[in-house]
Amino acid sequence: MSKPVSAQALSRMPVYLHYLKALPTDKETNISAKALGLKLGFGEIQVRKDLAAVSDAGKPKLGYSVSELISDIEAFLGYDSVNDAVLVGAGKLGRALLSYEGFKANGLNIVAAFDSDEGKCGKDESGKQILPLEKLENLCRRMKIKIGIITVPAAQAQQVCELLISGGVEAVWNFAPTHLSVPQGVILKNENMAASLAVLSKRLSDKNSANKTAQVMQGKGDPK
Amino acid sequence: MSKPVSAQALSRMPVYLHYLKALPTDKETNISAKALGLKLGFGEIQVRKDLAAVSDAGKPKLGYSVSELISDIEAFLGYDSVNDAVLVGAGKLGRALLSYEGFKANGLNIVAAFDSDEGKCGKDESGKQILPLEKLENLCRRMKIKIGIITVPAAQAQQVCELLISGGVEAVWNFAPTHLSVPQGVILKNENMAASLAVLSKRLSDKNSANKTAQVMQGKGDPK
DNA sequence: TAGATTGTTAATCGATTAACAATC
DNA sequence: TAGATTGTTAATCGATTAACAATC
């Protein structure tokens, strides 16, 4: 219940958690590593190792108690205590995140959003306040906000980041497609969609050129 | 120019590319691995290894020719040829992605969106069509769409995924917070924001409990 | 030429997988 | 008890980093 957990094992935890929580409560109360792995596309040994690091809900022959597992993973991830956050940049992506209900289940509570455009300020459809950027630093400090979410255009991201940090924010979740530099001790997590896309499109083009090569080798001639 | 590139090196390529493209064209035309690494937060040896795998724009003593590097990375990533895609789920996140202009620079062109809610159909503010779900399969087939982006709620994601695949889509970019199963040969890339968030909030709580421990050890008593 | 910087081969590190012991 | 399934220790694999040779 406090063995080392690799960064990658850590990022699988919410996947386990989400699946387990969606399980019907009336059915089986236990699940095996094999079954879990099959459903989630992980190897069963990996599942056992991951779960052993955060829980002792596993019993030989029986598998893991679903309810115990859920609370152990939640406790490990710290989802039992809610994290307050602010979001900066009330553009489309920002407002989409603002109104996303799923964050609650991950222990994240966005208390307010900020935008430099006064026109965007006021109450959002999500029911949350969008405030002028001037109020950011003060509010963060007053409410002891530790997490800032950046959804502004790349050009303003560094500046906004610094504003958050001077407001006392200790962790920055960056959706702007740019590199941010933060002082030592501040946690930075980039959500790099361009990187994901690169992996996807590269795999796709590799697959297609492999197909063509195979066709040529089968004597079907130049496929294109 | 065709050495092995690890999955992680691959996902750094768009980061290099983005930075290089933002560089002023009038200034220095060359850049060193050291300077690049410093700006992007990578080690200089890693930068050299990454770049050596996709380009030969590096010259000892001079560094890398920025313009050559840009075209080599673009060629490697296949960004010279545009990939057409469809998006399914015209909720807030879907519409945010639909109107995001940055995908162009990554060789992605979303040709249309789909939604099961007829009320959402019609022309989006982005100028792109939102069509009823019934037209999805046929349009994919006709236009030979190879990439599908899923931004529907978790409950509908698997069904939508199957629809895409039956329309001939070969790569699925999944933003729904759920595991999808796809047949062998279909590429699946999950955009798991819950996983990112887990990493962020875990690091934050680890940091804070480390601080408390340190304070206790300094004899400052229980910090809370 | 000498020095700076690249590129490659070898060493280290971290994560996954395999083998097997523990146990209900 | 026997069999199934967990948990752990060791082996493998992949990615990063270090050392150094190549070169402009």
Coordinates of C-alpha atoms (C1' of nucleotides) in Angstrom, one line a residue:
Chain A
M1 CA 0.0 0.0 0.0
S2 CA 3.0 2.3 -0.5
K3 CA 5.3 0.5 -2.9
P4 CA 7.0 2.4 -5.7
V5 CA 4.7 3.3 -8.5
S6 CA 6.1 4.2 -11.9
A7 CA 4.9 7.3 -13.6
Q8 CA 3.2 5.1 -16.2
A9 CA 1.6 2.8 -13.6
L10 CA 0.3 6.0 -12.0
S11 CA -1.4 7.1 -15.3
R12 CA -3.1 3.7 -15.6
M13 CA -4.7 4.1 -12.1
P14 CA -7.5 6.3 -13.3
V15 CA -8.2 3.8 -16.1
Y16 CA -8.7 1.0 -13.6
L17 CA -10.7 3.3 -11.4
H18 CA -13.0 4.4 -14.1
Y19 CA -13.7 0.9 -15.3
L20 CA -14.2 -0.4 -11.7
K21 CA -16.7 2.3 -10.9
A22 CA -18.7 1.6 -14.0
L23 CA -19.1 -2.0 -13.0
P24 CA -22.7 -3.0 -12.0
T25 CA -22.8 -3.3 -8.2
D26 CA -25.2 -6.1 -8.1
K27 CA -23.1 -8.6 -10.1
E28 CA -19.9 -10.2 -9.1
T29 CA -18.2 -8.3 -6.3
N30 CA -14.7 -9.6 -7.2
I31 CA -12.6 -9.4 -10.4
S32 CA -9.4 -11.1 -11.4
A33 CA -6.3 -9.4 -12.8
K34 CA -6.8 -11.4 -16.0
A35 CA -10.4 -10.2 -16.5
L36 CA -9.4 -6.6 -15.8
G37 CA -6.5 -6.7 -18.2
L38 CA -8.6 -8.2 -20.9
K39 CA -11.1 -5.5 -20.6
L40 CA -8.6 -2.6 -20.5
G41 CA -6.0 -4.0 -22.9
F42 CA -3.3 -4.4 -20.3
G43 CA -1.3 -7.6 -19.6
E44 CA -2.5 -9.5 -16.5
I45 CA 1.0 -9.4 -14.9
Q46 CA 1.1 -5.7 -15.3
V47 CA -2.3 -5.4 -13.7
R48 CA -1.3 -7.4 -10.7
K49 CA 1.9 -5.4 -10.2
D50 CA 0.0 -2.1 -10.6
L51 CA -2.7 -3.1 -8.1
A52 CA -0.3 -4.7 -5.6
A53 CA 1.4 -1.3 -5.4
V54 CA -1.6 0.5 -4.1
S55 CA -3.9 -2.0 -2.6
D56 CA -4.1 -5.3 -0.8
A57 CA -7.6 -6.1 -2.0
G58 CA -6.4 -9.1 -3.9
K59 CA -7.0 -12.6 -2.6
P60 CA -5.5 -15.7 -4.3
K61 CA -8.2 -17.7 -6.0
L62 CA -10.8 -15.0 -5.5
G63 CA -9.3 -12.0 -7.3
Y64 CA -9.7 -8.4 -6.1
S65 CA -12.6 -7.0 -4.2
V66 CA -14.0 -4.3 -6.5
S67 CA -15.2 -2.0 -3.7
E68 CA -11.9 -2.3 -1.8
L69 CA -10.0 -1.7 -4.9
I70 CA -12.0 1.4 -5.7
S71 CA -11.4 3.0 -2.4
D72 CA -7.7 2.0 -2.3
I73 CA -7.1 3.6 -5.8
E74 CA -9.0 6.7 -4.8
A75 CA -7.0 7.0 -1.7
F76 CA -3.8 6.5 -3.5
L77 CA -4.7 9.2 -6.1
G78 CA -5.9 11.5 -3.4
Y79 CA -9.3 11.7 -5.0
D80 CA -10.9 11.6 -1.6
S81 CA -9.8 15.2 -1.0
V82 CA -10.9 17.6 -3.6
N83 CA -8.4 19.8 -5.4
D84 CA -9.5 23.4 -6.2
A85 CA -8.2 24.8 -9.5
V86 CA -8.6 27.9 -11.6
L87 CA -8.7 28.0 -15.4
V88 CA -7.3 30.8 -17.5
G89 CA -8.6 31.3 -21.1
A90 CA -12.3 31.1 -21.7
G91 CA -12.1 30.2 -25.3
K92 CA -13.8 27.2 -26.7
L93 CA -11.5 24.7 -25.2
G94 CA -11.4 26.5 -21.9
R95 CA -15.2 26.6 -21.7
A96 CA -15.4 23.0 -22.7
L97 CA -13.2 22.0 -19.8
L98 CA -15.1 24.4 -17.5
S99 CA -18.3 22.6 -18.1
Y100 CA -16.9 19.1 -18.1
E101 CA -18.6 17.2 -15.4
G102 CA -16.1 14.4 -15.3
F103 CA -13.4 16.2 -13.4
K104 CA -15.3 15.9 -10.2
A105 CA -14.8 12.2 -10.3
N106 CA -11.1 12.9 -10.5
G107 CA -11.1 15.1 -7.4
L108 CA -10.7 18.3 -9.4
N109 CA -12.9 21.3 -8.8
I110 CA -12.5 24.3 -11.1
V111 CA -13.7 27.2 -8.9
A112 CA -13.5 30.0 -11.5
A113 CA -12.2 30.9 -14.9
F114 CA -10.4 34.0 -16.1
D115 CA -10.1 35.8 -19.4
S116 CA -8.4 39.0 -20.5
D117 CA -11.4 39.7 -22.8
E118 CA -14.0 41.6 -20.6
G119 CA -16.6 40.5 -23.1
K120 CA -16.2 36.9 -22.1
C121 CA -16.6 37.7 -18.4
G122 CA -19.7 37.0 -16.4
K123 CA -21.5 33.8 -15.7
D124 CA -20.7 30.9 -18.1
E125 CA -23.4 28.4 -19.3
S126 CA -21.7 26.0 -16.9
G127 CA -22.8 28.3 -14.1
K128 CA -19.2 29.2 -13.2
Q129 CA -17.9 32.7 -13.1
I130 CA -15.5 34.0 -15.8
L131 CA -13.6 36.8 -14.2
P132 CA -11.2 39.5 -15.6
L133 CA -7.6 38.5 -15.6
E134 CA -6.7 41.2 -13.1
K135 CA -8.5 39.3 -10.4
L136 CA -6.5 36.1 -10.9
E137 CA -3.6 36.6 -8.7
N138 CA -5.6 37.9 -5.8
L139 CA -8.2 35.2 -5.9
C140 CA -5.6 32.4 -6.1
R141 CA -3.9 33.7 -3.1
R142 CA -7.1 34.3 -1.1
M143 CA -8.5 30.8 -1.9
K144 CA -5.1 29.1 -1.7
I145 CA -5.5 27.7 -5.2
K146 CA -2.8 25.2 -6.0
I147 CA -3.7 24.2 -9.5
G148 CA -3.9 26.4 -12.6
I149 CA -5.2 25.2 -16.0
I150 CA -4.0 27.2 -19.0
T151 CA -6.1 27.3 -22.1
V152 CA -5.0 30.6 -23.6
P153 CA -3.3 30.9 -27.0
A154 CA 0.3 30.0 -27.1
A155 CA 1.5 33.6 -27.3
Q156 CA 0.1 34.4 -23.9
A157 CA 0.7 31.2 -22.1
Q158 CA 4.1 32.0 -20.5
Q159 CA 2.8 35.3 -19.1
V160 CA -0.3 33.7 -17.7
C161 CA 1.8 30.9 -16.2
E162 CA 3.9 33.5 -14.4
L163 CA 0.7 35.2 -13.1
L164 CA -0.5 31.9 -11.7
I165 CA 2.7 31.2 -10.0
S166 CA 2.9 34.6 -8.4
G167 CA -0.6 33.9 -7.1
G168 CA 0.8 30.9 -5.3
V169 CA -0.2 28.1 -7.8
E170 CA 2.1 25.1 -7.5
A171 CA 1.0 23.0 -10.4
V172 CA 0.2 24.0 -13.9
W173 CA -1.8 22.0 -16.4
N174 CA -0.9 23.5 -19.8
F175 CA -3.2 23.0 -22.8
A176 CA -1.5 25.7 -24.9
P177 CA 0.7 24.3 -27.7
T178 CA 3.9 25.8 -26.4
H179 CA 6.7 25.1 -24.0
L180 CA 6.4 26.8 -20.6
S181 CA 9.3 27.4 -18.3
V182 CA 8.5 27.3 -14.6
P183 CA 10.7 27.7 -11.6
Q184 CA 12.1 24.7 -9.8
G185 CA 9.4 23.2 -7.5
V186 CA 6.5 24.1 -9.7
I187 CA 4.9 21.1 -11.3
L188 CA 4.2 21.4 -15.0
K189 CA 2.0 18.9 -17.0
N190 CA 1.7 19.5 -20.7
E191 CA -1.4 18.3 -22.5
N192 CA 0.3 18.0 -25.9
M193 CA -2.4 17.1 -28.5
A194 CA 0.0 17.7 -31.3
A195 CA 2.3 15.0 -29.9
S196 CA -0.6 12.5 -29.7
L197 CA -1.6 13.4 -33.2
A198 CA 1.9 12.9 -34.4
V199 CA 2.0 9.4 -33.0
L200 CA -1.3 8.6 -34.5
S201 CA -0.6 9.9 -38.0
K202 CA 2.9 8.4 -38.1
R203 CA 1.6 4.9 -37.2
L204 CA -1.1 5.3 -39.8
S205 CA 1.4 6.2 -42.6
D206 CA 3.8 3.5 -41.5
K207 CA 0.9 1.0 -41.7
N208 CA -0.1 2.1 -45.1
S209 CA 3.4 2.1 -46.6
A210 CA 3.9 -1.4 -45.1
N211 CA 0.7 -2.5 -46.9
K212 CA 2.0 -1.1 -50.1
T213 CA 5.3 -2.8 -49.7
A214 CA 3.6 -6.1 -49.0
Q215 CA 1.5 -5.7 -52.1
V216 CA 4.6 -5.0 -54.2
M217 CA 6.3 -8.0 -52.7
Q218 CA 3.3 -10.2 -53.6
G219 CA 3.9 -9.1 -57.2
K220 CA 0.8 -6.9 -57.4
G221 CA 2.8 -4.1 -58.8
D222 CA 2.9 -0.5 -57.7
P223 CA -0.3 -0.1 -55.7
K224 CA -0.6 3.6 -56.4
Chain B
M1 CA 17.0 9.9 -42.1
S2 CA 15.4 6.6 -41.4
K3 CA 17.0 5.4 -38.1
P4 CA 14.7 3.9 -35.5
V5 CA 12.7 6.5 -33.6
S6 CA 11.2 5.6 -30.2
A7 CA 7.6 6.3 -29.5
Q8 CA 8.7 9.0 -27.1
A9 CA 11.1 10.6 -29.5
L10 CA 8.3 10.6 -32.0
S11 CA 6.1 12.6 -29.6
R12 CA 8.9 15.1 -29.1
M13 CA 9.1 15.8 -32.8
P14 CA 6.1 18.2 -32.9
V15 CA 7.6 20.1 -30.0
Y16 CA 10.8 20.7 -31.9
L17 CA 8.8 21.5 -35.0
H18 CA 6.6 24.0 -33.3
Y19 CA 9.5 25.8 -31.7
L20 CA 11.5 26.0 -34.9
K21 CA 8.6 27.3 -36.9
A22 CA 8.1 30.1 -34.3
L23 CA 11.7 31.2 -34.7
P24 CA 12.2 34.6 -36.4
T25 CA 13.4 33.9 -39.9
D26 CA 15.6 37.0 -40.1
K27 CA 17.8 36.1 -37.1
E28 CA 20.2 33.2 -36.9
T29 CA 19.5 30.5 -39.5
N30 CA 21.2 27.8 -37.4
I31 CA 20.6 26.5 -33.9
S32 CA 22.6 24.1 -31.7
A33 CA 21.3 21.1 -29.9
K34 CA 22.2 22.7 -26.6
A35 CA 20.2 25.9 -27.3
L36 CA 17.2 23.9 -28.5
G37 CA 17.3 21.6 -25.4
L38 CA 17.6 24.6 -23.1
K39 CA 14.5 26.2 -24.6
L40 CA 12.4 23.1 -24.6
G41 CA 13.5 21.5 -21.4
F42 CA 15.2 18.5 -23.0
G43 CA 18.8 17.3 -22.6
E44 CA 21.1 18.2 -25.3
I45 CA 22.2 14.6 -26.0
Q46 CA 18.6 13.6 -26.4
V47 CA 18.1 16.5 -28.8
R48 CA 21.0 15.3 -30.9
K49 CA 19.9 11.8 -30.9
D50 CA 16.3 12.7 -31.8
L51 CA 17.3 15.0 -34.6
A52 CA 19.9 12.6 -36.0
A53 CA 17.2 10.1 -36.5
V54 CA 15.1 12.2 -38.8
S55 CA 17.5 14.7 -40.4
D56 CA 21.0 15.4 -41.5
A57 CA 20.7 19.1 -41.1
G58 CA 23.3 19.1 -38.3
K59 CA 26.8 20.3 -39.1
P60 CA 29.6 20.2 -36.4
K61 CA 30.5 23.6 -35.1
L62 CA 27.5 25.2 -36.9
G63 CA 24.6 23.4 -35.4
Y64 CA 21.4 22.6 -37.3
S65 CA 20.0 24.5 -40.2
V66 CA 16.6 25.6 -39.0
S67 CA 14.9 25.5 -42.4
E68 CA 16.3 22.1 -43.3
L69 CA 15.3 20.8 -39.9
I70 CA 11.8 22.0 -40.3
S71 CA 11.3 20.3 -43.6
D72 CA 13.0 17.1 -42.4
I73 CA 10.8 16.9 -39.4
E74 CA 7.7 17.7 -41.4
A75 CA 8.6 15.1 -43.9
F76 CA 9.2 12.5 -41.2
L77 CA 5.9 13.2 -39.5
G78 CA 4.1 13.1 -42.9
Y79 CA 2.8 16.7 -42.4
D80 CA 3.5 17.5 -46.0
S81 CA 0.5 15.4 -47.0
V82 CA -2.7 16.4 -45.3
N83 CA -4.7 13.8 -43.5
D84 CA -8.5 14.1 -43.7
A85 CA -10.5 13.2 -40.6
V86 CA -14.0 13.3 -39.3
L87 CA -15.1 14.1 -35.8
V88 CA -18.0 12.5 -34.0
G89 CA -19.7 14.3 -31.1
A90 CA -20.5 18.0 -31.5
G91 CA -20.6 18.8 -27.8
K92 CA -18.4 21.4 -26.3
L93 CA -15.1 19.6 -26.6
G94 CA -16.0 18.4 -30.1
R95 CA -16.8 21.9 -31.3
A96 CA -13.7 23.3 -29.6
L97 CA -11.5 20.8 -31.6
L98 CA -13.6 21.5 -34.7
S99 CA -12.7 25.1 -34.7
Y100 CA -9.1 24.7 -33.5
E101 CA -7.0 26.2 -36.3
G102 CA -3.7 24.6 -35.1
F103 CA -4.4 21.1 -36.5
K104 CA -3.7 22.4 -40.0
A105 CA -0.1 22.9 -39.0
N106 CA 0.0 19.2 -38.0
G107 CA -1.4 18.0 -41.3
L108 CA -4.8 17.3 -40.0
N109 CA -7.9 18.5 -41.7
I110 CA -11.3 17.8 -40.1
V111 CA -13.7 17.7 -43.1
A112 CA -16.9 17.4 -41.1
A113 CA -18.5 16.6 -37.8
F114 CA -21.3 14.3 -36.9
D115 CA -23.8 14.2 -34.1
S116 CA -26.8 12.0 -33.2
D117 CA -28.7 15.1 -32.1
E118 CA -30.3 16.7 -35.1
G119 CA -30.6 20.0 -33.3
K120 CA -26.8 20.3 -33.4
C121 CA -26.6 19.7 -37.1
G122 CA -26.1 22.4 -39.7
K123 CA -23.2 24.7 -40.1
D124 CA -21.0 25.2 -37.1
E125 CA -19.5 28.6 -36.1
S126 CA -16.3 27.2 -37.4
G127 CA -17.8 27.0 -40.9
K128 CA -17.8 23.3 -40.9
Q129 CA -20.8 21.1 -41.4
I130 CA -22.3 19.1 -38.5
L131 CA -24.1 16.2 -40.1
P132 CA -26.5 13.5 -38.7
L133 CA -24.8 10.4 -37.5
E134 CA -26.6 8.3 -40.2
K135 CA -24.4 9.9 -42.9
L136 CA -21.2 9.0 -41.1
E137 CA -20.4 5.6 -42.6
N138 CA -21.2 6.6 -46.1
L139 CA -19.3 9.8 -46.1
C140 CA -16.2 8.1 -44.6
R141 CA -16.3 5.5 -47.3
R142 CA -16.9 8.0 -50.2
M143 CA -14.1 10.3 -49.1
K144 CA -11.8 7.6 -48.0
I145 CA -11.4 9.1 -44.5
K146 CA -8.8 7.2 -42.5
I147 CA -8.9 9.1 -39.2
G148 CA -11.9 9.4 -36.8
I149 CA -12.0 11.6 -33.7
I150 CA -14.4 10.6 -31.0
T151 CA -15.7 13.3 -28.6
V152 CA -19.0 11.6 -27.6
P153 CA -19.9 10.7 -24.0
A154 CA -18.3 7.5 -22.8
A155 CA -21.4 5.5 -23.1
Q156 CA -21.7 5.9 -26.8
A157 CA -18.0 5.8 -27.7
Q158 CA -17.7 2.1 -28.5
Q159 CA -20.7 2.2 -30.8
V160 CA -19.4 5.2 -32.6
C161 CA -16.0 3.6 -32.9
E162 CA -17.5 0.6 -34.6
L163 CA -19.4 2.9 -37.0
L164 CA -16.2 4.6 -37.9
I165 CA -14.4 1.4 -38.6
S166 CA -17.2 0.0 -40.7
G167 CA -16.9 3.2 -42.7
G168 CA -13.3 2.3 -43.4
V169 CA -11.5 4.4 -40.8
E170 CA -8.1 3.0 -39.8
A171 CA -7.1 5.2 -36.9
V172 CA -9.2 6.4 -34.0
W173 CA -8.3 9.3 -31.8
N174 CA -10.4 8.8 -28.7
F175 CA -11.3 11.7 -26.3
A176 CA -14.0 9.8 -24.5
P177 CA -13.0 8.7 -21.0
T178 CA -13.4 5.0 -21.7
H179 CA -11.5 2.1 -23.1
L180 CA -12.4 1.2 -26.7
S181 CA -11.7 -2.2 -28.2
V182 CA -10.8 -2.1 -31.9
P183 CA -10.0 -4.9 -34.3
Q184 CA -6.4 -5.8 -35.0
G185 CA -4.9 -3.4 -37.5
V186 CA -6.9 -0.4 -36.4
I187 CA -4.8 2.2 -34.6
L188 CA -6.2 3.6 -31.4
K189 CA -4.9 6.6 -29.6
N190 CA -6.5 7.6 -26.3
E191 CA -6.4 11.2 -25.1
N192 CA -6.7 10.4 -21.5
M193 CA -7.0 13.7 -19.6
A194 CA -7.9 11.8 -16.4
A195 CA -4.4 10.1 -16.6
S196 CA -2.7 13.5 -17.0
L197 CA -4.6 14.9 -14.1
A198 CA -3.8 11.9 -11.9
V199 CA -0.1 12.5 -12.5
L200 CA -0.4 16.1 -11.8
S201 CA -2.4 15.8 -8.6
K202 CA -0.3 13.0 -7.3
R203 CA 2.9 14.9 -7.8
L204 CA 1.3 17.9 -6.1
S205 CA 0.2 15.9 -3.0
D206 CA 3.6 14.1 -2.8
K207 CA 5.3 17.5 -2.9
N208 CA 3.1 18.9 -0.2
S209 CA 3.4 15.9 2.1
A210 CA 7.2 16.0 1.6
N211 CA 7.2 19.7 2.6
K212 CA 5.2 18.8 5.7
T213 CA 7.6 16.0 6.6
A214 CA 10.5 18.4 6.1
Q215 CA 9.0 21.0 8.4
V216 CA 8.3 18.4 11.1
M217 CA 11.9 17.2 10.8
Q218 CA 13.1 20.7 11.2
G219 CA 11.2 20.7 14.5
K220 CA 8.5 23.1 13.4
G221 CA 5.8 20.8 14.7
D222 CA 2.8 19.5 12.9
P223 CA 2.3 22.0 10.0
K224 CA -1.5 21.5 9.9
Chain C
dT1 C1' 45.1 24.0 -36.7
dA2 C1' 42.2 24.1 -32.6
dG3 C1' 37.8 24.2 -30.8
dA4 C1' 33.1 23.5 -31.0
dT5 C1' 29.6 20.8 -32.0
dT6 C1' 27.6 16.7 -34.2
dG7 C1' 26.7 11.6 -34.3
dT8 C1' 27.4 6.9 -32.6
dT9 C1' 28.5 3.2 -29.7
dA10 C1' 28.4 1.6 -24.9
dA11 C1' 26.5 2.1 -20.2
dT12 C1' 22.8 3.1 -17.2
dC13 C1' 18.3 3.5 -15.8
dG14 C1' 13.4 2.5 -15.6
dA15 C1' 9.5 -0.2 -17.0
dT16 C1' 7.6 -4.4 -18.5
dT17 C1' 7.4 -9.3 -18.6
dA18 C1' 8.5 -13.9 -17.1
dA19 C1' 9.2 -17.3 -13.6
dC20 C1' 7.9 -18.9 -9.5
dA21 C1' 6.8 -18.9 -4.7
dA22 C1' 2.9 -17.9 -1.5
dT23 C1' -1.9 -18.6 -0.2
dC24 C1' -6.8 -19.0 -0.1
Chain D
dT1 C1' -6.0 -31.4 -0.9
dA2 C1' -5.6 -29.4 -5.5
dG3 C1' -6.1 -25.7 -8.3
dA4 C1' -6.5 -21.0 -9.2
dT5 C1' -4.9 -16.7 -8.6
dT6 C1' -2.1 -13.3 -6.2
dG7 C1' 2.5 -11.1 -5.2
dT8 C1' 7.5 -10.9 -5.6
dT9 C1' 12.0 -11.5 -7.3
dA10 C1' 14.8 -12.0 -11.5
dA11 C1' 15.2 -11.3 -16.5
dT12 C1' 14.3 -8.8 -20.5
dC13 C1' 13.3 -4.9 -23.1
dG14 C1' 13.4 -0.1 -24.4
dA15 C1' 14.7 4.6 -23.6
dT16 C1' 17.9 7.9 -21.8
dT17 C1' 22.4 9.3 -20.8
dA18 C1' 27.4 9.2 -20.9
dA19 C1' 31.6 8.7 -23.3
dC20 C1' 34.0 9.4 -27.2
dA21 C1' 35.1 9.5 -32.1
dA22 C1' 34.1 12.2 -36.3
dT23 C1' 34.2 16.6 -38.6
dC24 C1' 33.5 21.3 -40.1

